[in-house]
XYZ file of C-alpha atoms in Angstrom:
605
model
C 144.891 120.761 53.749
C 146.347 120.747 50.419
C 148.274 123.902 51.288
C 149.628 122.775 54.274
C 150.666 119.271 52.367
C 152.661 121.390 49.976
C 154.194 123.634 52.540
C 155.685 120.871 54.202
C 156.778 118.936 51.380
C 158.939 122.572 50.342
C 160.314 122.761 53.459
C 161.904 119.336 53.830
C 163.094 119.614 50.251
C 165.170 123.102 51.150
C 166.463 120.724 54.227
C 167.313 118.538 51.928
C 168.983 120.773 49.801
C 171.303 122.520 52.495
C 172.066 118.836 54.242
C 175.049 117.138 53.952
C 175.392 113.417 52.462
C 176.856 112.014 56.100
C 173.808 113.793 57.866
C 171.249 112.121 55.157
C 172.566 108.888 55.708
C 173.157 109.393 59.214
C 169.114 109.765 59.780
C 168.405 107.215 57.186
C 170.191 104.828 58.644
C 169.218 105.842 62.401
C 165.656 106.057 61.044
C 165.663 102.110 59.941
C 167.800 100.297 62.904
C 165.059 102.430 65.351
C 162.282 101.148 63.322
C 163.401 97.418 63.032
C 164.460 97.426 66.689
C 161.035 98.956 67.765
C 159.402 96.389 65.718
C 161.565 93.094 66.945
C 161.024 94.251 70.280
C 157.186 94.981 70.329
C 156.814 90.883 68.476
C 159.152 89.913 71.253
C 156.847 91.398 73.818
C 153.955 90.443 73.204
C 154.265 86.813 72.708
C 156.900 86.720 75.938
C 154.273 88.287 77.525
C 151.152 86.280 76.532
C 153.377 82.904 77.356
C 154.166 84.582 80.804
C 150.841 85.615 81.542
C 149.442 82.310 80.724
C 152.059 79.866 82.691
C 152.121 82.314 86.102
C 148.155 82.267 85.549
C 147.994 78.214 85.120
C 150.492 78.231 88.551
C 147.998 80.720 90.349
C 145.199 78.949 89.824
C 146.901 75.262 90.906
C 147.894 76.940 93.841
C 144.372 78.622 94.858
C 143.210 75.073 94.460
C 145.319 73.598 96.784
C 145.113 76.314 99.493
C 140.957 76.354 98.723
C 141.207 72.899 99.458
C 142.758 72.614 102.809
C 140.427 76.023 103.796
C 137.932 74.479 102.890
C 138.469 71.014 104.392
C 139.304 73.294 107.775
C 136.030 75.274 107.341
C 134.191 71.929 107.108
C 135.910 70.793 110.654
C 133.754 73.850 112.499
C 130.897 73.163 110.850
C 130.782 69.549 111.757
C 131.549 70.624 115.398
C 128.421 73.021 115.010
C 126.435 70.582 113.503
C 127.607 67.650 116.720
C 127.035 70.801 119.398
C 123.815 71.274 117.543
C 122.261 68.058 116.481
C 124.039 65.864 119.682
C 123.685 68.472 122.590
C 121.220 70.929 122.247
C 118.523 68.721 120.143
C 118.498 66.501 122.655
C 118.518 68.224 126.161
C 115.117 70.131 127.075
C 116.800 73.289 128.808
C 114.105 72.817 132.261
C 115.434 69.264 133.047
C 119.405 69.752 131.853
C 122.503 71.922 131.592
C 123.696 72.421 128.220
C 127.291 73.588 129.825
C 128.701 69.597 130.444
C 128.155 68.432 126.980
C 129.706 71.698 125.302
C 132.472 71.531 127.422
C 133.411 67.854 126.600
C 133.087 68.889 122.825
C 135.348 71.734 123.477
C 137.636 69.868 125.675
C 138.431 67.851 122.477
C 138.715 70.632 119.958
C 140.080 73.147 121.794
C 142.896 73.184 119.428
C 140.676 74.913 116.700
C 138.138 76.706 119.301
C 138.305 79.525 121.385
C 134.629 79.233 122.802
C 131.479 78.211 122.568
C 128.535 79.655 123.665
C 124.397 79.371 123.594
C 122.165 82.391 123.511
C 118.247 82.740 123.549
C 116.448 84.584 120.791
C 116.696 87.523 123.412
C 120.142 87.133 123.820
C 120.330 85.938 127.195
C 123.387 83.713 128.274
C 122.099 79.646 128.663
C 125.413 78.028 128.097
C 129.229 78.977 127.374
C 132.288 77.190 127.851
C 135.453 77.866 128.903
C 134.465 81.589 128.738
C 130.927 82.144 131.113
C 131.050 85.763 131.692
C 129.399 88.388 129.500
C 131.337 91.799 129.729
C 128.562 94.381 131.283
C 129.197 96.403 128.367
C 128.291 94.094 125.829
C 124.576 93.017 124.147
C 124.628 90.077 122.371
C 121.997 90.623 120.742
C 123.050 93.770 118.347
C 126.437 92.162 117.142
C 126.167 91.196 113.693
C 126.942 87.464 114.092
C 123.672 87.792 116.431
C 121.783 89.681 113.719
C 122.573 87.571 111.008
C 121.537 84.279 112.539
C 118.467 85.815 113.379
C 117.804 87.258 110.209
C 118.478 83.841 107.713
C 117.958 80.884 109.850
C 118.551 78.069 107.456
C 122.611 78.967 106.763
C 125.534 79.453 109.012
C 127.267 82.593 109.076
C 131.408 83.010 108.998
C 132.617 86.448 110.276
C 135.321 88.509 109.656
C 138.322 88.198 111.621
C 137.996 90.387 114.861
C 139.284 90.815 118.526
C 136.827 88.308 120.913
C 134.797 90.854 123.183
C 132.433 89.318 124.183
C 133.923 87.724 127.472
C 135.416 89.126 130.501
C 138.787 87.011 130.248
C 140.719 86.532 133.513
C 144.020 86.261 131.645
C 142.961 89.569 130.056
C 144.040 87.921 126.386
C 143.420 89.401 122.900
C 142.171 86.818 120.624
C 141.698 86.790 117.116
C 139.173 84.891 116.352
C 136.390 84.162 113.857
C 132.772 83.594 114.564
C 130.380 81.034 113.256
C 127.057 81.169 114.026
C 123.444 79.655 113.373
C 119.863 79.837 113.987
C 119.408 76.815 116.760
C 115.668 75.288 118.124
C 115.909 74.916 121.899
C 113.684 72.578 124.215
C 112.040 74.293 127.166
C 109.582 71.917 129.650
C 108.521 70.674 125.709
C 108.064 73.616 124.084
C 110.315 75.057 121.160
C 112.310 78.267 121.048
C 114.502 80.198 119.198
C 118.169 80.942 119.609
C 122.145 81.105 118.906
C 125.391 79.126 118.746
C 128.190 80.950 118.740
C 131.680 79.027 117.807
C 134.565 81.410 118.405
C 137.376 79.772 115.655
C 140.902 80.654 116.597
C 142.223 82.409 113.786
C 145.809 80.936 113.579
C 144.336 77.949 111.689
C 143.103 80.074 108.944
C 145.946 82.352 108.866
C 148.477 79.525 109.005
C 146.750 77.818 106.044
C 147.706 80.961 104.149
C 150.540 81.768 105.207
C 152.413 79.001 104.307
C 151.637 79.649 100.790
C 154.401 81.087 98.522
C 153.905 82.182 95.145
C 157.125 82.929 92.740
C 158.085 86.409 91.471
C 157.512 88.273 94.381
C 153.316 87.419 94.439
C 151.564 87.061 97.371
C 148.095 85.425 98.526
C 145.469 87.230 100.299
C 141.565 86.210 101.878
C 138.596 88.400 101.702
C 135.130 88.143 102.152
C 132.201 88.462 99.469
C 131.754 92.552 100.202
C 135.735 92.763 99.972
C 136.604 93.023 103.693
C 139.820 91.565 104.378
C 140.080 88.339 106.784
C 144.410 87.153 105.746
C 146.319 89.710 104.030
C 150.793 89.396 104.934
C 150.755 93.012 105.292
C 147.355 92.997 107.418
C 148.931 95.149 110.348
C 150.561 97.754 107.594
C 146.876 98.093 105.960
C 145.012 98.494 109.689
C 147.475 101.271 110.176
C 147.016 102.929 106.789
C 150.534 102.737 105.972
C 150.015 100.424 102.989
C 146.252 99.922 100.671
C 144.852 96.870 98.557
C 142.788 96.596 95.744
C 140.288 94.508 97.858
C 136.919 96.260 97.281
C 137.347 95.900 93.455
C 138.755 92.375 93.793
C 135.222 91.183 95.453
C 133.545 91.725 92.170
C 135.764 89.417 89.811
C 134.297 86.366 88.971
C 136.974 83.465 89.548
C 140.069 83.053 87.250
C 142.775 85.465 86.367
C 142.668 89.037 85.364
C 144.828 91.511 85.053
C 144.626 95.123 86.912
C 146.125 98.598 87.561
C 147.041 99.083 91.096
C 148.646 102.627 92.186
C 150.742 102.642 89.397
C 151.569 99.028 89.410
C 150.662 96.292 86.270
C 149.113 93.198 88.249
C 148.338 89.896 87.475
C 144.893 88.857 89.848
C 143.729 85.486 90.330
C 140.573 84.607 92.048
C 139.042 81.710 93.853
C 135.998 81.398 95.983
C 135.760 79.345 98.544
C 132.911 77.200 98.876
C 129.481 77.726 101.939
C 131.405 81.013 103.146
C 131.695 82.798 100.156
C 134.938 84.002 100.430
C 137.456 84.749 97.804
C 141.116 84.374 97.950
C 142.963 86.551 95.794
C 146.757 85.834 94.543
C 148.896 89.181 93.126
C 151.591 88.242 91.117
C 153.403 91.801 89.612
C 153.619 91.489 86.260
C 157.266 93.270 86.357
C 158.323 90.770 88.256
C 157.582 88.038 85.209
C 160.703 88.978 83.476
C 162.785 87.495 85.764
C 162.735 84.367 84.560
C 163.704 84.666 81.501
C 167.154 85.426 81.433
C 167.987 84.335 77.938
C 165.000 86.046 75.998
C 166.750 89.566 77.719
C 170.065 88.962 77.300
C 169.564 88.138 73.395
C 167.437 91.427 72.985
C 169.935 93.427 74.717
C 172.329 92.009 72.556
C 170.748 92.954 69.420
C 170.133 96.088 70.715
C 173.963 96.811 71.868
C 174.829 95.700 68.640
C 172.337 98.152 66.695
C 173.517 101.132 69.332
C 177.046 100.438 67.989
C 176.050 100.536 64.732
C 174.589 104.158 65.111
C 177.599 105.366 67.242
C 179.829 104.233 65.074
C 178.408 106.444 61.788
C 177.241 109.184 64.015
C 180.545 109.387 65.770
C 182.157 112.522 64.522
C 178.440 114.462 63.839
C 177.217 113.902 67.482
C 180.778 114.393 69.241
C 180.330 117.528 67.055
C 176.810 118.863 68.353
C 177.337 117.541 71.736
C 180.693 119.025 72.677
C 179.274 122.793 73.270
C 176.470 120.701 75.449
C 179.081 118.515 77.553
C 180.620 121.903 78.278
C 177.153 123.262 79.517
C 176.643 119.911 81.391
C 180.154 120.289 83.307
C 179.408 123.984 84.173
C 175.792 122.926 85.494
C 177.247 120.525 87.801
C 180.392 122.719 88.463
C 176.861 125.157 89.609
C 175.286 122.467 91.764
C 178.376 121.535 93.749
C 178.107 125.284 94.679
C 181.225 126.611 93.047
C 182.099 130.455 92.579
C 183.809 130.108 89.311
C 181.813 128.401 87.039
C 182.477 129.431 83.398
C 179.454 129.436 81.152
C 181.233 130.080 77.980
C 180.973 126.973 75.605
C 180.782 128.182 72.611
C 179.396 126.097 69.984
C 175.922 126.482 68.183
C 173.825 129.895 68.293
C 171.276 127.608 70.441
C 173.344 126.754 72.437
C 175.174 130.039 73.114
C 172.017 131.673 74.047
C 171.436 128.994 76.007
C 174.262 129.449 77.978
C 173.709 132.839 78.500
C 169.869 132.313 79.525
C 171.166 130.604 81.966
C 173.667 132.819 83.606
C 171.540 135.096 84.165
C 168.581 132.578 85.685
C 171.802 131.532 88.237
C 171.911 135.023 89.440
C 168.548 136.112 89.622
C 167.730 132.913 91.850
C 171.317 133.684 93.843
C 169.197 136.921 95.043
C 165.795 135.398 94.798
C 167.339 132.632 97.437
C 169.135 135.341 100.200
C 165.453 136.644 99.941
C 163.514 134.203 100.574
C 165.890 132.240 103.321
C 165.760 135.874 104.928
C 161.801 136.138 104.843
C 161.467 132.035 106.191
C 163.827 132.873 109.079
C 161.685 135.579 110.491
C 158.299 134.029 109.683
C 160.040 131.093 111.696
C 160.738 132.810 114.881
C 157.255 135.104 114.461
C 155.489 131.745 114.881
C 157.758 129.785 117.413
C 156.783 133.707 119.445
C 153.430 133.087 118.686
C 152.725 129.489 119.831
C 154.937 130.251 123.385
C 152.412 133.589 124.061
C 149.588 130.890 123.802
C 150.705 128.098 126.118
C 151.477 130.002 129.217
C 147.911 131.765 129.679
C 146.696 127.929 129.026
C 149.070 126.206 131.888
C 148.038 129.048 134.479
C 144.112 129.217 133.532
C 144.364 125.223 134.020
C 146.084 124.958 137.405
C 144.551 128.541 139.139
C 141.090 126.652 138.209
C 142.455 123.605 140.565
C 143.511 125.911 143.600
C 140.355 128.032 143.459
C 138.197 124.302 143.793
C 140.280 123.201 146.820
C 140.354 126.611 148.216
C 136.240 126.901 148.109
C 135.860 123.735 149.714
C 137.680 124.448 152.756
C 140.931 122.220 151.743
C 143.312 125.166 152.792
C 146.307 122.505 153.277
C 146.057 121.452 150.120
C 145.964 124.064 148.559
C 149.188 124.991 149.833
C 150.599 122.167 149.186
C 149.452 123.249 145.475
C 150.228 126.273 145.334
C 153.951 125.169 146.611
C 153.983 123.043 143.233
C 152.826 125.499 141.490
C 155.370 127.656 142.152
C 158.298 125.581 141.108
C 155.796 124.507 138.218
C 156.269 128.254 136.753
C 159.817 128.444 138.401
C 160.603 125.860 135.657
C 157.969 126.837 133.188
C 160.116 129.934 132.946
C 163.498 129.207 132.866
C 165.120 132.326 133.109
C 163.645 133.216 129.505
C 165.465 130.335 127.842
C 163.147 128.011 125.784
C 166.092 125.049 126.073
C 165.831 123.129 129.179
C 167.607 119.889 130.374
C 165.707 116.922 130.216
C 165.496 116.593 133.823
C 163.667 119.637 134.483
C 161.105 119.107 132.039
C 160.153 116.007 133.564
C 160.377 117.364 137.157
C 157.895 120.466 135.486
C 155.796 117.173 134.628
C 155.590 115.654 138.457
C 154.652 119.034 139.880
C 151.917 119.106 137.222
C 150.886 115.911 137.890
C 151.062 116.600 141.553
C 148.621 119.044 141.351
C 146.069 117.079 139.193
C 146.472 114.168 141.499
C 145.237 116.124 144.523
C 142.447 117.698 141.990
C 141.265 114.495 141.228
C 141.546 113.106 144.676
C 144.108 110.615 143.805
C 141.894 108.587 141.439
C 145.598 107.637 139.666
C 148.689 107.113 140.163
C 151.776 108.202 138.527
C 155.156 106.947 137.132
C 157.958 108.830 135.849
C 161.136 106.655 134.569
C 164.128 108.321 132.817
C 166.539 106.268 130.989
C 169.813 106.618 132.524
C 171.729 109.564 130.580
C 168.839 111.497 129.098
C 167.920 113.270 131.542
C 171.551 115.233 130.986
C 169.841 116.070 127.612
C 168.431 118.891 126.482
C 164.576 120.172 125.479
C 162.637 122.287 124.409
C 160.327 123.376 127.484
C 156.557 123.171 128.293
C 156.282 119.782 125.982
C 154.898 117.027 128.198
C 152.512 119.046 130.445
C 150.014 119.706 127.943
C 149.934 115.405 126.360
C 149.218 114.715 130.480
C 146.529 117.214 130.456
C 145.166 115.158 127.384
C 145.849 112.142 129.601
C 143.892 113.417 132.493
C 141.002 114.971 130.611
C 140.586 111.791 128.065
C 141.653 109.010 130.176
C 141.874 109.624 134.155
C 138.367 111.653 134.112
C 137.075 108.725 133.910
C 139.189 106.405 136.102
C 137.337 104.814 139.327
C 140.174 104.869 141.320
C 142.699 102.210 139.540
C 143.938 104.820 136.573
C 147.647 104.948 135.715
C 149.610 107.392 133.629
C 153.668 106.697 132.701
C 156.249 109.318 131.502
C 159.442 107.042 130.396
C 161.977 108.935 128.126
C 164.857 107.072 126.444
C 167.070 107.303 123.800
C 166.455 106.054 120.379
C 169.348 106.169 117.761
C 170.277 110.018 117.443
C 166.888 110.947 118.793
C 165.019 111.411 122.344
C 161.358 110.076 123.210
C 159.656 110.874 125.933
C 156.266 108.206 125.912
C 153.186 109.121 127.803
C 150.957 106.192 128.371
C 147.746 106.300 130.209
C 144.792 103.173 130.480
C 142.147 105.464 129.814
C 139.196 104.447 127.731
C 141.559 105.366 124.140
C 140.176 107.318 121.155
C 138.707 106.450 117.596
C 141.044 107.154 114.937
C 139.125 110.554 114.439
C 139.645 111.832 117.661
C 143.454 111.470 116.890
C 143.425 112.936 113.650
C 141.819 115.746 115.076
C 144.423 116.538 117.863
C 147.376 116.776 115.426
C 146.089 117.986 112.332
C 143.796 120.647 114.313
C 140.527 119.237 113.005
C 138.538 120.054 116.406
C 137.633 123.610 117.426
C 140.945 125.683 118.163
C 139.203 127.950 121.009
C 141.544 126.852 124.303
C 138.281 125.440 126.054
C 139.524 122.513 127.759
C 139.592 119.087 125.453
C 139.809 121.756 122.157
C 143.663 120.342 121.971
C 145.323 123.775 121.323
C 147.929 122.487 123.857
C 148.321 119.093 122.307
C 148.849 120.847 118.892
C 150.697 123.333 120.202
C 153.475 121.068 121.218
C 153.520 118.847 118.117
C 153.883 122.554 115.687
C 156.703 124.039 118.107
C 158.369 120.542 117.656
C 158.215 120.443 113.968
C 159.317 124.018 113.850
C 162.206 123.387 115.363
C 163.059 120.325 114.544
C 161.594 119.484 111.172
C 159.187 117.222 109.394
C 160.615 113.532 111.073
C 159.954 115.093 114.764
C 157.053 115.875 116.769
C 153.895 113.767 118.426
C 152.675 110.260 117.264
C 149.363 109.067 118.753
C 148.663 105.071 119.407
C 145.764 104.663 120.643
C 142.223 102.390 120.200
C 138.870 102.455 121.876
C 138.826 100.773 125.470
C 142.962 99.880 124.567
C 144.785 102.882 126.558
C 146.854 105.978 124.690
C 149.896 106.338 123.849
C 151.695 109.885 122.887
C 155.423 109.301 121.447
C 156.999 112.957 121.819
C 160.064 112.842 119.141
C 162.297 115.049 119.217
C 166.241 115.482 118.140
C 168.818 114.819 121.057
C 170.708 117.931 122.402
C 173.704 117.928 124.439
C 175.189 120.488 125.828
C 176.929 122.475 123.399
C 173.808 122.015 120.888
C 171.645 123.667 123.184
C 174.233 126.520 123.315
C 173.906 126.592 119.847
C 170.378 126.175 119.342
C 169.919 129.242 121.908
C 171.984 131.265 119.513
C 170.312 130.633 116.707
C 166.837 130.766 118.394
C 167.719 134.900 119.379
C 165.995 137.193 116.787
């Protein structure tokens, strides 16, 4: 150590030696304004940002108190009407001499505001009482949902759900409420005997969600409600985090005890404040960025940037001539660079200046020209891999269209329907008629979607007209242009998935329109949907890539030929939700005319 100590010490003294007295006190001076700056602005910091943090945490928590306060004066409101329905109605009707139903519905009739429904169950789960809902869906058991379970299972409390879609009825105005659930353990009266069961309150959710959402905190913060294992019941962005396009920090925020605290949050410095609400057990949670504190204090930053300024002139002003000499050579290399990136053919790398720098410009002459050849290369490699695997995913769709459609004619034909299979083989004629094209792989819009009602033609009479079909084209598009053989294969996913299962009232829409500088064709069926899985699968290839039917080679097919040829933006988007219907957006860049002549071109190997 003592070697090293020395060896440095006699190398800053020959520095010394061969410096100059304007470079010594150039970095003496620079070395003490950094130091004193660095050391004003850390005290500066910290207590700004101790005073900041403690003010925005005093407003978070007033606020949480007010908004815990009217939650919980609203959350006391259903379970007084669960204690009257309880207590006043089914306490005091034996279930052999009375209806239930009259009493519920004159409680509901005056807080129907708030309610959605009420209903009565046994400990079996049989239906004795609901109101203004009566009618269980067939595929429902009461008895296994979790608001069921949980009354069951702790009969002394009352249980809140999360906030959900109501299910549970077969609604004649086929609504979608949100709604959450609050239900108890309840002692019913049969010919004087005593048995188990269930009240159910359906709460509309507005109330809950308009509590919160009237609340605004300052610097960009927001307010969000979860439950005790950190599901989410509010959240502003509740539709972005469903969808997966945005994430909270809600799973860790369900184990901080109330108060603030402060967090890391993909990449982000937060400020956290916590309250829990009272009987439910719910917390609500208020974010506050902690970037967002400086913005209030205007003066504090404009008198640090002012010392600052003035310390920066300082330096400039007795390291003027030294760094205008050092960094001329560099501006030069800078210009050139740029001169380089704005793709010009005579850029001059000569600067001059420092042996560093010199090489430096050389080094990089020569990197500019070895990635000049690198680049014809690899653009040259990239174009044929392009068109080897737009050849490559056309060889596969054909055999799939014909294998699908001979299977359809060889079913009608064995069971005597020779008429119809005519008629079928008649469409499928002009289905391959169109399918080919006359070897072009650019189509008008018009013919795709005629390609489309053959197809569906055909599956129609397959499936003995167990759907129906629409096909609506937005006026103009159709003069468009295409890339072929890109709807069939999301009906065949439509038919498969949706209509297979159709009694007789399915329904499957093709509408194409315009949108901005693109085309979308939309494919919408009211089929029994898919879990979020079963999507993921069909685009990103997850399922088994054999060409069976319901494998989804043609589905990916389509959505890999469209990003190859248009790019990254384009290509298939899939909306779709269990017993909700599908819907396949096929994106894809407008062509006109002329830019399908050119896209032909450019297509040829």
């Amino acid at each position: 150590m003592g070697r090293v100590r020395e060896a440095v010490r006699s190398r800053w003294q020959v520095l010394y030696r061969r410096s100059s007295i304007q470079m010594i006190l150039s970095l003496s001076f620079t070395a003490v304004a950094v130091v004193g700056m660095v050391f004003m602005g850390l005290t500066l910091f910290l207590r700004f940002s101790y005073t900041t943090n403690a003010q925005q945490a005093e407003n978070s928590q007033r606020l949480l108190s007010q908004v815990n306060w009217n939650l919980d004066a609203y959350l006391r409101g259903m379970m007084r009407i669960s204690d009257t329905a309880y207590y006043n109605v089914i306490k005091n009707i034996d279930l052999d001499e009375g209806s239930l139903t009259p009493a519920l519905e004159l409680l509901y009739g005056s807080n129907r505001d708030s309610i959605v429904s009420m209903a009565v169950f046994s400990e079996e789960g049989e239906l004795l009482s609901a109101t203004p809902l009566r009618t269980l869906k067939n595929s429902v058991s009461p008895q296994r949902e979790d608001w069921f379970v949980q009354a069951m299972d702790k009969i002394e409390n009352l249980h809140f759900s999360t906030p959900h879609v109501q299910n549970l009825w077969s609604d004649v105005d086929e609504r979608y409420r949100w709604v959450v659930s609050l239900s108890r353990y309840v002692e019913l009266s049969r010919g004087g005997a005593i048995e188990g069961g269930v009240l159910l309150l359906d709460m509309s959710f507005d109330g809950i969600e308009q509590i919160c959402k009237d609340v605004e905190l300052d610097d960009g913060g927001y307010l969000y409600l979860i439950d005790d294992s950190g599901e989410i019941i509010y959240h502003p962005r509740q539709q972005l985090i469903y969808a997966g396009l945005q994430q909270e920090n809600n799973l860790v925020a369900a184990g901080y005890t109330d108060g603030s605290h402060q967090e890391q949050f993909q990449g982000q410095s937060r400020q956290v404040t916590v309250k829990t609400v009272g009987y439910t057990g719910w917390k609500l949670v208020a974010v506050v960025p902690r970037e967002s504190l400086w913005t209030n204090y205007s003066q504090l930053v404009l008198f640090f940037l002012f010392v600052v300024l003035f310390s920066i002139f300082l330096l400039v002003f007795v390291n003027l001539r030294l760094s205008e000499w050092i960094t001329a050579p560099v501006k030069k290399l800078d210009r050139a660079i740029k001169d380089l990136e704005a793709r010009r053919s005579d850029v001059n790398f000569d600067v001059g200046g420092p042996t560093e720098v010199e090489h430096l410009s050389h080094s990089i002459r020569s990197m500019v020209s070895t990635m000049d050849h690198l680049m014809e290369d690899i653009i040259q490699q990239e174009e044929q891999k392009r068109r080897s695997e737009l050849d490559v995913l056309r060889s596969q769709i054909n055999p799939h269209f014909l294998y699908n459609t001979l299977d359809s004619v060889v079913w009608m034909t064995e069971n005597g329907r020779t008429q119809d299979a005519v008629v079928m083989l008649t469409s499928l004629a002009r289905f391959f008629r169109i399918s080919l094209s006359r070897g072009s792989n650019v189509i008008p819009i018009a013919d795709e979607l005629e390609h489309a009602r053959h197809y569906l033609t055909i599956q129609k009479m397959r499936y003995k007209n167990k759907f129906s079909t629409d096909i609506i084209a937005e006026d103009g598009v159709e003069s468009l242009y295409t890339i072929k053989l890109i709807v069939q294969p999301v009906l065949e996913n439509a038919i498969y998935h949706g209509m297979a299962y159709a009694d007789g009232d399915g329904e499957i829409t093709v509408r194409a329109f315009r949108d901005g500088g693109d085309v979308c064709i939309e494919v919408t069926d009211n089929g029994p949907g898919m879990p979020e899985e079963v999507v993921r699968g069909l685009l990103e290839g997850a399922g088994p890539n054999t060409g069976a039917k319901g494998s989804g080679i043609g589905f990916r097919n389509v959505h890999q030929r469209l990003r190859l040829n248009f790019g990254e933006p384009y290509g298939l988007t899939i909306l779709s939700e269990p017993d909700d219907g599908t819907t396949v957006r096929i994106r894809l860049s407008a062509l006109d005319e002329e830019a399908a002549r050119r896209y032909r071109k450019e297509e040829r190997p």
